[in-house]
Structures are given as structure tokens and as C-alpha cells.
Coordinates of C-alpha atoms and ligand atoms in Angstrom, one line a residue:
X1 CA 2.0 23.6 2.7
X2 CA 2.0 21.7 6.4
X3 CA 3.6 17.9 5.4
X4 CA -0.1 16.6 7.0
X5 CA -2.1 18.9 4.7
X6 CA -1.2 15.1 1.9
X7 CA -2.2 12.3 4.7
X8 CA -5.2 14.7 5.7
X9 CA -6.1 15.3 1.4
X10 CA -5.4 11.3 1.4
X11 CA -7.7 10.2 3.9
X12 CA -10.6 12.1 2.9
X13 CA -10.5 10.1 -0.4
X14 CA -12.7 6.9 0.4
X15 CA -15.2 10.5 1.6
X16 CA -14.4 12.1 -1.8
X17 CA -15.4 9.6 -3.8
X18 CA -18.9 9.7 -3.7
X19 CA -18.8 12.5 -5.5
X20 CA -18.5 11.1 -8.3
X21 CA -20.2 8.3 -8.0
X22 CA -23.1 11.3 -7.4
X23 CA -22.9 13.4 -10.0
X24 CA -22.2 10.5 -12.7
X25 CA -24.7 7.9 -12.0
X26 CA -27.3 12.1 -11.9
X27 CA -25.6 12.2 -14.7
X28 CA -26.7 9.0 -16.1
X29 CA -30.4 9.3 -15.2
X30 CA -30.9 12.5 -16.6
X31 CA -29.4 10.8 -19.8
X32 CA -32.1 8.0 -19.8
X33 CA -35.5 9.3 -18.1
X34 CA -38.4 9.1 -20.5
X35 CA -38.9 12.3 -22.0
X36 CA -40.8 13.3 -25.0
X37 CA -38.0 15.8 -25.8
X38 CA -35.1 13.8 -25.6
X39 CA -32.8 17.0 -25.9
X40 CA -34.3 19.6 -23.4
X41 CA -32.3 18.5 -20.3
X42 CA -28.9 18.0 -22.6
X43 CA -27.6 21.5 -21.1
X44 CA -28.2 20.1 -17.7
X45 CA -26.4 16.7 -18.6
X46 CA -24.0 18.5 -20.5
X47 CA -23.0 19.6 -16.3
X48 CA -23.6 16.7 -14.6
X49 CA -20.5 15.8 -17.2
X50 CA -18.0 18.1 -16.5
X51 CA -19.1 18.0 -12.8
X52 CA -18.9 14.3 -12.7
X53 CA -15.3 14.2 -15.1
X54 CA -14.4 16.7 -12.5
X55 CA -14.8 15.3 -9.3
X56 CA -13.7 12.3 -10.3
X57 CA -10.2 12.8 -11.5
X58 CA -10.3 15.0 -8.0
X59 CA -11.2 11.9 -6.5
X60 CA -7.9 9.6 -8.3
X61 CA -5.6 12.4 -7.1
X62 CA -6.6 11.8 -3.1
X63 CA -7.1 7.7 -4.1
X64 CA -2.9 8.2 -5.7
X65 CA -2.5 11.1 -2.3
X66 CA -3.3 7.9 -0.1
X67 CA -1.8 4.8 -1.9
X68 CA 1.2 7.0 -1.4
X69 CA 0.8 7.9 1.8
X70 CA 0.0 5.1 3.9
X71 CA 2.7 2.6 2.5
X72 CA 0.1 0.1 0.1
X73 CA 1.2 -2.2 -2.3
X74 CA 0.7 -1.8 -6.1
X75 CA -0.9 -5.2 -6.1
X76 CA -3.7 -4.8 -3.7
X77 CA -4.6 -1.5 -5.1
X78 CA -3.6 -1.5 -9.2
X79 CA -6.7 -3.3 -10.7
X80 CA -8.6 0.2 -8.8
X81 CA -6.3 2.5 -9.4
X82 CA -6.1 1.9 -13.2
X83 CA -10.6 1.3 -13.3
X84 CA -10.4 5.0 -11.3
X85 CA -8.7 6.8 -13.8
X86 CA -10.9 4.8 -16.2
X87 CA -13.9 6.3 -15.0
X88 CA -12.8 10.0 -15.3
X89 CA -11.8 9.1 -18.7
X90 CA -15.1 8.3 -19.5
X91 CA -16.3 10.3 -18.0
X92 CA -14.1 13.0 -20.2
X93 CA -14.8 11.5 -23.4
X94 CA -19.2 11.6 -23.0
X95 CA -18.2 14.6 -21.8
X96 CA -17.3 15.8 -24.8
X97 CA -19.0 13.6 -26.9
X98 CA -22.4 15.1 -26.1
X99 CA -20.4 19.0 -26.4
X100 CA -20.0 18.3 -29.5
X101 CA -22.4 16.6 -31.0
X102 CA -25.8 18.0 -28.8
X103 CA -27.8 14.8 -28.5
X104 CA -27.4 11.9 -25.9
X105 CA -29.4 9.5 -28.4
X106 CA -25.5 9.3 -30.4
X107 CA -25.2 4.9 -30.0
X108 CA -21.6 7.0 -29.3
X109 CA -22.6 8.3 -26.4
X110 CA -24.8 4.8 -25.4
X111 CA -21.8 3.1 -25.3
X112 CA -20.1 5.3 -24.0
X113 CA -23.1 6.0 -21.0
X114 CA -22.5 1.8 -20.6
X115 CA -18.8 1.5 -20.0
X116 CA -19.2 4.7 -17.8
X117 CA -21.4 2.3 -15.5
X118 CA -19.6 -0.4 -16.2
X119 CA -16.5 1.1 -15.1
X120 CA -18.3 3.1 -11.9
X121 CA -18.9 -0.2 -10.9
X122 CA -16.3 -2.4 -10.8
X123 CA -14.0 0.6 -9.2
X124 CA -16.1 1.4 -6.7
X125 CA -17.0 -2.3 -6.0
X126 CA -12.9 -3.4 -5.7
X127 CA -12.5 -0.1 -3.8
X128 CA -15.4 -1.1 -0.9
X129 CA -12.4 -4.1 -1.0
X130 CA -9.9 -2.5 -0.3
X131 CA -11.5 -0.8 2.8
X132 CA -14.3 -3.1 4.3
X133 CA -12.1 -6.7 2.6
X134 CA -12.8 -8.2 0.0
X135 CA -15.9 -10.7 2.5
X136 CA -17.4 -7.9 3.8
X137 CA -21.2 -8.7 1.1
X138 CA -20.2 -12.5 0.8
X139 CA -19.9 -13.2 4.7
X140 CA -23.1 -12.0 5.4
X141 CA -24.7 -14.7 3.2
X142 CA -26.4 -18.3 3.8
X143 CA -22.5 -20.5 3.7
X144 CA -24.4 -22.8 1.5
X145 CA -24.3 -19.6 -1.1
X146 CA -20.8 -18.6 -0.4
X147 CA -19.5 -22.5 -0.8
X148 CA -21.3 -23.3 -4.1
X149 CA -19.4 -19.7 -5.3
X150 CA -16.4 -20.1 -3.3
X151 CA -16.6 -16.9 -1.4
X152 CA -15.8 -18.9 1.6
X153 CA -11.9 -17.7 1.7
X154 CA -12.2 -17.9 5.7
X155 CA -9.8 -20.2 6.4
X156 CA -10.8 -22.4 8.8
X157 CA -9.2 -23.9 12.7
X158 CA -10.0 -27.1 13.7
X159 CA -9.9 -26.5 18.0
X160 CA -7.1 -26.8 20.2
X161 CA -6.8 -30.3 21.1
X162 CA -3.9 -31.7 22.7
X163 CA -2.9 -34.9 23.8
X164 CA -3.6 -36.6 27.3
X165 CA -0.7 -39.1 27.4
X166 CA 1.8 -36.6 25.2
X167 CA 0.6 -32.8 26.3
X168 CA 3.7 -32.8 27.8
X169 CA 5.5 -32.7 24.6
X170 CA 3.5 -30.9 23.0
X171 CA 5.6 -27.5 22.0
X172 CA 4.3 -24.7 24.0
X173 CA 4.1 -22.1 21.1
X174 CA 3.7 -24.1 18.4
X175 CA 0.9 -26.4 19.6
X176 CA -1.0 -24.6 21.7
X177 CA -0.8 -20.6 21.7
X178 CA -0.8 -20.7 17.0
X179 CA -4.0 -23.1 17.6
X180 CA -5.9 -21.3 19.7
X181 CA -4.8 -16.8 17.5
X182 CA -5.1 -19.0 14.6
X183 CA -8.7 -19.4 15.7
X184 CA -10.0 -16.5 17.0
X185 CA -7.4 -13.6 15.9
X186 CA -6.7 -15.2 12.3
X187 CA -9.5 -14.1 10.5
X188 CA -8.0 -9.6 11.1
X189 CA -5.1 -10.8 11.5
X190 CA -3.2 -12.4 8.6
X191 CA -0.8 -11.9 5.4
X192 CA -4.3 -10.4 4.2
X193 CA -6.2 -9.0 6.0
X194 CA -4.1 -7.2 8.6
X195 CA -6.3 -4.9 10.8
X196 CA -3.9 -2.9 13.8
X197 CA -0.6 -3.7 11.0
X198 CA -0.6 -6.8 13.5
X199 CA -0.9 -10.4 12.0
X200 CA -1.1 -13.3 14.1
X201 CA 0.3 -16.4 11.8
X202 CA 3.7 -16.9 12.4
X203 CA 6.6 -16.3 15.0
X204 CA 9.1 -13.7 13.4
X205 CA 5.0 -11.7 12.4
X206 CA 4.2 -11.7 16.4
X207 CA 7.2 -10.7 17.6
X208 CA 7.1 -7.6 14.6
X209 CA 4.4 -6.4 16.3
X210 CA 1.3 -4.6 15.3
X211 CA 1.5 -0.4 13.8
X212 CA 1.9 -0.1 17.6
X213 CA 5.0 -1.2 18.5
X214 CA 5.0 -4.5 19.4
X215 CA 2.4 -7.5 21.6
X216 CA 4.5 -9.3 23.6
X217 CA 6.4 -7.2 27.0
X218 CA 9.1 -9.8 27.9
X219 CA 10.2 -7.6 30.7
X220 CA 6.3 -6.9 32.1
X221 CA 4.8 -10.5 30.5
X222 CA 1.8 -9.7 31.4
X223 CA 1.2 -6.5 30.8
X224 CA 2.1 -8.0 27.1
X225 CA -0.5 -6.0 24.1
X226 CA -1.7 -8.8 23.6
X227 CA -3.0 -10.3 26.6
X228 CA -4.1 -6.5 27.8
X229 CA -6.3 -6.7 24.6
X230 CA -8.0 -9.8 24.9
X231 CA -8.3 -8.8 29.2
X232 CA -10.4 -5.9 29.0
X233 CA -13.6 -6.0 29.3
X234 CA -16.3 -7.2 26.7
X235 CA -17.7 -3.6 25.8
X236 CA -14.6 -2.2 25.8
X237 CA -13.6 -1.0 22.6
X238 CA -10.3 -2.4 22.1
X239 CA -10.9 -5.1 23.9
X240 CA -9.6 -8.3 21.3
X241 CA -11.4 -10.2 19.5
X242 CA -14.2 -8.0 18.4
X243 CA -17.1 -7.4 20.9
X244 CA -19.2 -9.1 18.1
X245 CA -16.3 -12.4 16.8
X246 CA -16.1 -15.4 18.2
X247 CA -14.4 -14.7 21.9
X248 CA -12.1 -17.7 22.7
X249 CA -12.9 -20.1 26.1
X250 CA -11.2 -18.8 29.1
X251 CA -9.4 -21.5 29.5
X252 CA -7.6 -20.5 26.6
X253 CA -6.8 -17.4 27.3
X254 CA -4.9 -18.3 30.6
X255 CA -3.2 -20.3 28.4
X256 CA -2.0 -17.6 26.5
X257 CA -1.0 -15.7 30.0
X258 CA 0.7 -19.0 31.3
X259 CA 3.2 -19.1 28.0
X260 CA 3.4 -15.8 27.6
X261 CA 4.6 -15.8 32.2
X262 CA 6.3 -18.6 31.1
X263 CA 9.1 -16.9 28.9
X264 CA 6.8 -16.5 26.0
X265 CA 9.5 -19.6 24.6
X266 CA 9.0 -20.0 20.6
X267 CA 10.6 -24.1 21.4
X268 CA 9.7 -24.6 25.0
X269 CA 6.9 -27.8 25.2
X270 CA 4.5 -27.6 27.7
X271 CA 6.4 -30.0 30.0
X272 CA 9.8 -27.9 29.9
X273 CA 7.5 -24.5 31.6
X274 CA 6.5 -27.1 34.1
X275 CA 2.6 -25.1 33.8
X276 CA 0.1 -27.1 36.2
X277 CA -2.0 -30.1 34.1
X278 CA -5.2 -28.1 34.9
X279 CA -4.2 -25.5 32.5
X280 CA -4.4 -28.3 29.6
X281 CA -7.0 -31.3 30.5
X282 CA -9.8 -29.3 29.1
X283 CA -8.5 -29.6 26.2
X284 CA -7.7 -33.6 26.5
X285 CA -8.9 -35.1 22.9
X286 CA -12.2 -36.5 24.4
X287 CA -12.5 -39.9 22.0
X288 CA -9.1 -41.1 23.8
X289 CA -10.1 -44.2 25.0
X290 CA -11.5 -45.3 21.7
X291 CA -7.4 -46.0 20.3
X292 CA -7.6 -48.0 23.1
X293 CA -8.5 -52.2 22.4
X294 CA -11.9 -53.6 22.9
X295 CA -11.0 -56.4 24.6
X296 CA -13.3 -59.6 26.5
X297 CA -10.6 -60.6 29.7
X298 CA -11.7 -62.3 33.0
X299 CA -11.7 -59.2 35.7
X300 CA -7.8 -59.6 37.6
X301 CA -8.1 -60.8 40.8
X302 CA -7.6 -58.0 43.0
X303 CA -4.4 -59.8 44.8
X304 CA -2.5 -59.9 42.0
X305 CA -2.5 -56.3 41.3
X306 CA -2.5 -56.2 45.3
X307 CA 0.5 -57.7 45.6
X308 CA 1.9 -55.7 42.2
X309 CA 1.3 -53.3 44.2
X310 CA 2.9 -53.7 47.2
X311 CA 5.9 -54.3 45.1
X312 CA 6.2 -50.4 44.1
X313 CA 4.1 -50.1 40.8
X314 CA 1.7 -47.8 39.6
X315 CA -1.8 -50.0 38.5
X316 CA -5.3 -48.4 37.6
X317 CA -7.8 -49.4 34.9
X318 CA -8.0 -46.9 31.8
X319 CA -12.0 -46.7 33.0
X320 CA -14.5 -48.4 35.3
X321 CA -16.6 -50.5 32.5
X322 CA -12.8 -51.7 30.7
X323 CA -10.8 -54.9 32.6
X324 CA -7.6 -52.9 31.1
X325 CA -4.3 -51.0 33.2
X326 CA -2.2 -49.0 32.7
X327 CA 0.4 -49.4 35.0
X328 CA 4.2 -47.0 35.5
X329 CA 7.1 -46.8 37.9
X330 CA 6.8 -43.3 38.8
X331 CA 6.7 -43.9 42.3
X332 CA 9.6 -47.4 41.2
X333 CA 12.2 -45.3 39.6
X334 CA 14.3 -48.2 41.5
X335 CA 13.3 -51.4 39.3
X336 CA 15.1 -52.9 36.8
X337 CA 14.3 -55.2 33.8
X338 CA 14.2 -58.2 37.1
X339 CA 11.0 -56.7 38.7
X340 CA 9.2 -56.1 35.5
X341 CA 9.3 -60.1 34.8
X342 CA 6.9 -60.1 38.1
X343 CA 3.8 -58.0 35.3
X344 CA 3.8 -61.5 33.7
X345 CA 0.3 -62.9 34.6
X346 CA -1.8 -59.3 33.6
X347 CA 1.3 -58.5 30.5
X348 CA -2.3 -59.2 28.3
X349 CA -4.0 -56.7 30.6
X350 CA -1.4 -53.5 30.7
X351 CA -2.5 -50.7 27.6
X352 CA -0.7 -47.9 28.9
X353 CA 3.4 -49.0 30.3
X354 CA 5.1 -46.0 31.7
X355 CA 8.8 -46.9 32.6
X356 CA 10.3 -43.0 32.2
X357 CA 13.7 -43.3 35.4
X358 CA 13.6 -46.0 35.9
X359 CA 15.9 -48.8 35.6
X360 CA 15.3 -50.8 32.9
X361 CA 17.0 -51.6 29.8
X362 CA 17.1 -52.8 26.2
X363 CA 16.8 -56.6 28.0
X364 CA 12.8 -55.5 28.9
X365 CA 12.0 -55.6 25.3
X366 CA 11.2 -58.7 24.4
X367 CA 8.8 -58.9 27.8
X368 CA 7.2 -56.1 26.6
X369 CA 7.0 -57.7 23.4
X370 CA 4.2 -60.1 24.9
X371 CA 2.1 -57.3 26.1
X372 CA -0.3 -58.1 23.0
X373 CA -2.7 -54.6 23.7
X374 CA 0.2 -53.2 24.9
X375 CA -1.3 -49.0 22.9
X376 CA 1.5 -46.0 25.0
X377 CA 4.9 -47.2 25.7
X378 CA 7.0 -44.8 27.4
X379 CA 10.5 -44.5 28.5
X380 CA 11.7 -41.7 28.7
X381 CA 14.4 -40.3 30.7
X382 CA 16.4 -44.5 30.6
X383 CA 18.9 -45.3 29.4
X384 CA 16.8 -48.0 26.1
X385 CA 18.9 -47.7 23.6
X386 CA 16.7 -49.7 21.5
X387 CA 18.9 -53.1 20.4
X388 CA 16.0 -55.1 20.3
X389 CA 12.6 -52.6 19.3
X390 CA 12.4 -55.5 17.1
X391 CA 11.4 -57.3 19.2
X392 CA 7.9 -54.3 19.7
X393 CA 6.4 -55.3 16.6
X394 CA 5.2 -58.5 17.7
X395 CA 3.2 -55.2 19.8
X396 CA 0.5 -55.2 17.2
X397 CA -1.8 -52.1 19.1
X398 CA 1.4 -50.0 19.7
X399 CA 0.2 -46.2 18.4
X400 CA 2.9 -44.0 20.4
X401 CA 6.0 -44.4 21.7
X402 CA 8.1 -41.9 23.3
X403 CA 12.0 -42.2 23.8
X404 CA 12.5 -39.0 25.1
X405 CA 15.8 -37.8 26.9
X406 CA 15.7 -41.7 26.2
X407 CA 19.9 -43.3 24.4
X408 CA 17.7 -44.4 21.2
X409 CA 19.6 -43.7 18.1
X410 CA 18.0 -43.0 14.3
X411 CA 19.6 -46.2 13.7
X412 CA 18.2 -48.2 16.3
X413 CA 14.7 -46.5 15.1
X414 CA 14.8 -47.4 11.6
X415 CA 14.2 -51.3 12.6
X416 CA 10.7 -50.8 13.5
X417 CA 10.0 -49.1 10.5
X418 CA 7.4 -52.4 9.1
X419 CA 5.0 -52.1 12.4
X420 CA 1.8 -52.0 11.5
X421 CA 0.5 -49.8 14.4
X422 CA 3.1 -47.1 15.7
X423 CA 1.6 -44.2 15.1
X424 CA 4.1 -41.4 17.5
X425 CA 7.6 -41.1 18.6
X426 CA 8.7 -38.6 20.5
X427 CA 12.5 -38.5 21.4
X428 CA 13.4 -35.3 22.4
X429 CA 16.3 -34.4 23.1
X430 CA 18.5 -38.4 21.8
X431 CA 21.6 -39.4 19.7
X432 CA 18.9 -39.0 17.7
X433 CA 17.7 -35.7 18.1
X434 CA 21.4 -34.7 17.0
X435 CA 21.7 -36.7 14.1
X436 CA 22.5 -35.0 10.8
X437 CA 19.6 -37.4 9.3
X438 CA 16.7 -36.0 9.9
X439 CA 15.2 -36.3 6.0
X440 CA 15.0 -40.2 6.1
X441 CA 13.3 -39.9 9.5
X442 CA 11.1 -38.5 7.0
X443 CA 10.5 -41.7 5.3
X444 CA 9.9 -44.4 8.6
X445 CA 6.0 -45.2 8.3
X446 CA 5.6 -43.3 11.5
X447 CA 6.6 -39.1 12.5
X448 CA 8.5 -38.5 14.4
X449 CA 8.5 -35.5 16.8
X450 CA 11.7 -34.1 17.3
X451 CA 10.9 -30.9 19.3
X452 CA 13.4 -28.5 18.3
X453 CA 17.5 -29.1 17.5
X454 CA 19.3 -27.1 19.4
X455 CA 20.7 -25.5 16.7
X456 CA 24.6 -22.9 18.0
X457 CA 22.0 -19.0 18.6
X458 CA 23.4 -16.7 16.6
X459 CA 24.2 -12.9 17.6
X460 CA 21.6 -11.9 15.3
X461 CA 18.9 -14.8 16.7
X462 CA 18.7 -12.4 19.7
X463 CA 16.1 -10.0 19.9
X464 CA 17.1 -7.3 21.7
X465 CA 15.4 -5.0 24.1
Ligands
HEC501 C1 -12.8 -8.6 13.8 C2 -11.9 -8.3 13.3 C3 -10.6 -9.2 14.6 C4 -10.4 -10.1 15.2 C5 -11.3 -11.4 15.1 C6 -9.0 -9.9 16.5 N1 -8.7 -8.4 16.0 FE1 -7.5 -7.7 16.3 N2 -7.9 -5.8 15.5 C7 -8.4 -6.0 15.1 C8 -8.1 -3.8 14.4 C9 -10.0 -3.8 13.6 C10 -7.3 -3.6 15.1 C11 -6.7 -2.1 15.2 C12 -7.6 -1.5 15.2 C13 -7.6 -1.0 17.1 O1 -6.5 -1.5 17.5 O2 -7.8 -1.9 17.9 C14 -7.1 -4.7 16.0 C15 -5.8 -4.2 16.6 C16 -5.5 -5.4 17.4 C17 -3.6 -5.3 18.6 C18 -3.2 -3.7 18.4 C19 -2.5 -3.6 17.4 C20 -1.3 -2.6 17.3 O3 -0.2 -2.3 17.2 O4 -1.9 -1.1 17.8 C21 -3.7 -6.1 19.2 C22 -2.6 -7.0 20.5 C23 -5.0 -7.5 19.1 N3 -5.9 -6.6 17.6 C24 -5.2 -8.7 19.0 C25 -5.9 -9.7 18.4 C26 -5.4 -10.6 19.5 C27 -5.1 -11.4 20.4 C28 -6.7 -11.4 19.1 C29 -7.7 -13.0 19.5 C30 -7.7 -13.9 20.2 C31 -7.3 -10.1 17.8 N4 -6.9 -9.8 18.0 C32 -8.6 -10.9 16.8 C33 -9.5 -6.8 14.6 C34 -9.5 -7.5 15.0

């Protein structure tokens, strides 16, 4: 027999199952069709039950072939398979009973036909779940009903959202690409439901690809199946996600594109990938200003600001209506502790202070401690070690502390453990990030983002193409 015969027979299973379904229902209808002479239809019922039995076994055999050929996990088909065989056996028993007793009114026959009906219903239902997914029937019901019965098993994901002040520290894959895939692809490409044998829930599954192979082409990223499918016209049958489903917004597709173009790295941050802020700005959390204090302060005199700007500080208002300020040394890299002292008249106004890349040292921290409304402090790529970080406890509104590529150590960071408001510290590429005692960091009262550790790369880590 040619080899393709088995897979072919297997694939006819979903069609063939309708034969026993039809015959069994027909037999049951004949058995309970109201009429005067109960036994008039006996020969017909007997024949229908014989056909039902034969077709049930035929369906079982094709089902088992399908299971063997298509590599279903036994766990997923077990109940359907057991009930299928039970249906065939019940059918056979009922046929033999009718044949033996030559009547349709025997109690045993009533019990048998009830069992047969139940077996048939449940087998069919489980089979349907296998081909259409478990939520096929329930997902069209109103949400309220689905929730009441606990049927809504599809996971809900938060839409992609980035922090406008810390977007560069977000990991491209983990914080951007995966959330986009979760939102748009998860329902059909997850561990339970992997359409096209493709799972899009982790780095490993993404690299593994689908039934037609890899979906990320590192050599020709723009042709990656992952992207190509999303770029196809909506009407194209291969378009992803399928037309009737929620579609990603253009900016999401652009981000997937940018990720592939910049090397599809699973470790890089958005900053390291070098993408422009325009690609992500539409995902900045909208209520961002709400993290800043609402305070009554006299508006500053223009000449105060003018003087400071003249000195080299970049200063802007947080918003048109707020007197609060964002101060940065972005254009003033030579700024040192001494220069910072000239900020004295506006200390209470400073809400965001960015001293990244400047010459400040730990001695500037006492001054920073006086900024009562400081909410975000950036000390990236400075010589700050954190020696006097306990002074930052005075900043009772401080929420974010950026220390990437600074010299801060774990011991010094611990000084902030009882900080009243601090929520997040970014400390990529610091001595701290290299410390082994990561467990200890987890016990701190705020979250510490360390990016990815640079573990020595193993030959097995390298994906070959
Ligand atoms: C409503 C279900 C559904 C959603 C949502 C969905 N897909 Fe699919 N996907 C399928 C089906 C069904 C197939 C297999 C048939 C085919 O190849 O077109 C498939 C196949 C694929 C394949 C080809 C895999 C292979 O190797 O053959 C890729 C790539 C893919 N999807 C990407 C995506 C991406 C990316 C998203 C989200 C942006 C997504 N899909 C969302 C149903 C879906």
C-alpha cells in the first residue's frame, strides 16, 4: 500500500465520524418513534444499529490512525478516544440485545440507548473541541455568560505601554515585542492552541518557528515570515492575524519591523537598539503627569531661569499649567558639583533632574536631597557610587532612580531600602548588576531593573543558520 494512504485515511476521520452520528441518531429515532405496533420497525432498527456499529468502529480506526499520524499528544485526545471506543461498544451491545430479545421495549434496551446517546454526544463534543478549540462554542456567547460559567479562558493582556521617561531602558523583546505578540497573536499561537504549529509566547518557541520552519530570518529580516504575514493585504488568506480578528495598530507592526531590522535581539534595550523615540512615543503612558506632585508654587521669575539656561542647563516646564520643572545637563556635560549649586533658587521646582553624563560625584547628593518635589532622578553614566544615598530619603516624592552605567554598588543601593516613595531603580551595566547576590536585591522595597546579565556565552547558546 502506498505510504500516503494512512495519513489520508486519518484525515478523513472528521468526515467519517458523521456516518455513525447519522446512523445512531436514525436508529434511536426509529426506536422511540411513537406508533401502535411497537415491533413493526424492529428489522429496520436492527439494520440501522448494525450499520451504526460498523461505522462506529470504522470511525474509531480512522481516529486512531489520525492520532498516530498527526502527532497529537495523548493527553489531548484521551477522553475523546475512550468515549469513541465506548460508543462503538455500546452500539454493538445494543445491536446484540435487540437481535436477541427481538423487542424494543425491554428495560435493558432503554438503558442501553440512553448510554449510547450520552456517549455519542460527549464524544462528538470532545472531537469538536479538538478541531475547533475548546472555546469554539462558548466564545460567541455574551461575555457576561462566559464569565458566569468560567468559560472565558482566553488570557487578557494589557496593551503595550511604555514609560516616557524610561523607555530607553525597556527591553526590546521582553517589554515591547512580546506584549505586541501577546495582544495580537496569543489566542491562536499559544501552548494549548498552536495554529500552524507556531507558538509565539517565548523566545524559545519564537525561534523554533512553525510547521513551515523558522519565522525569523536573521539574514533577510524584512522577509521574516513573522513580519511578512502581518504586512500582507488584509484580504490575503495568509494575512496575520486573520482578517476577522483584532488587528495590530500600525505603530505595533513598525516596532516588530524595527526589532527584526536591528537584529531581533532578545537582550537589547530600546536604547541599545538605537531606534528613534518616534517609534515608541505613541505608547507612552497617557496619565504620566499624574506621578508628579500637585503643588502650589509661585511661578519663577524669568530672569532666574534665564541665568541658569545661560550657564548651560536645559530647563523646561513639565506642562504649560504647572510651575514644576525638568532640568537636565544634556548640553552641559562638563557640569560638576559646583555648577549644580547654582540651582539653589529653584530646588523646590525641580521634578525631573537628569545629570546623566555629567561630572557630578557623590558629593552632589546632599544638594539633590533638598529637592522636595523631585520625582525622577537620572544619574546614568556618572561616577556616582551611592555613598551618601541615605540623603535621598529626604526626597519623599522620588519614584524613579536611573543609575545605568554609574558606579553604584549593591551595598549602597541598600541604603535606600527604607525610602518612603521610591518604586523603581534602573541599574544596567553597573558594578551592582554584576554582583552575584541577586536574591538580596529582590528583597528591597523597590524594583531593581538590571537588564540582562552578561553571562559567558556557551557554544550551545548560538543559534546557527
Ligand atoms: C485567529 C487565529 C490567529 C491569530 C490571532 C493569529 N494567527 Fe497566525 N496562524 C493562524 C492559523 C490558522 C495559521 C495556520 C494556517 C496558515 O498557515 O495560514 C497561522 C499561521 C501563522 C504563521 C505561519 C506558521 C508556519 O510555519 O506555517 C505565522 C508566521 C503566523 N501565523 C503569525 C502570526 C502572527 C505574527 C500573529 C499576530 C500578529 C498571528 N499569527 C495571529 C491563526 C491565527
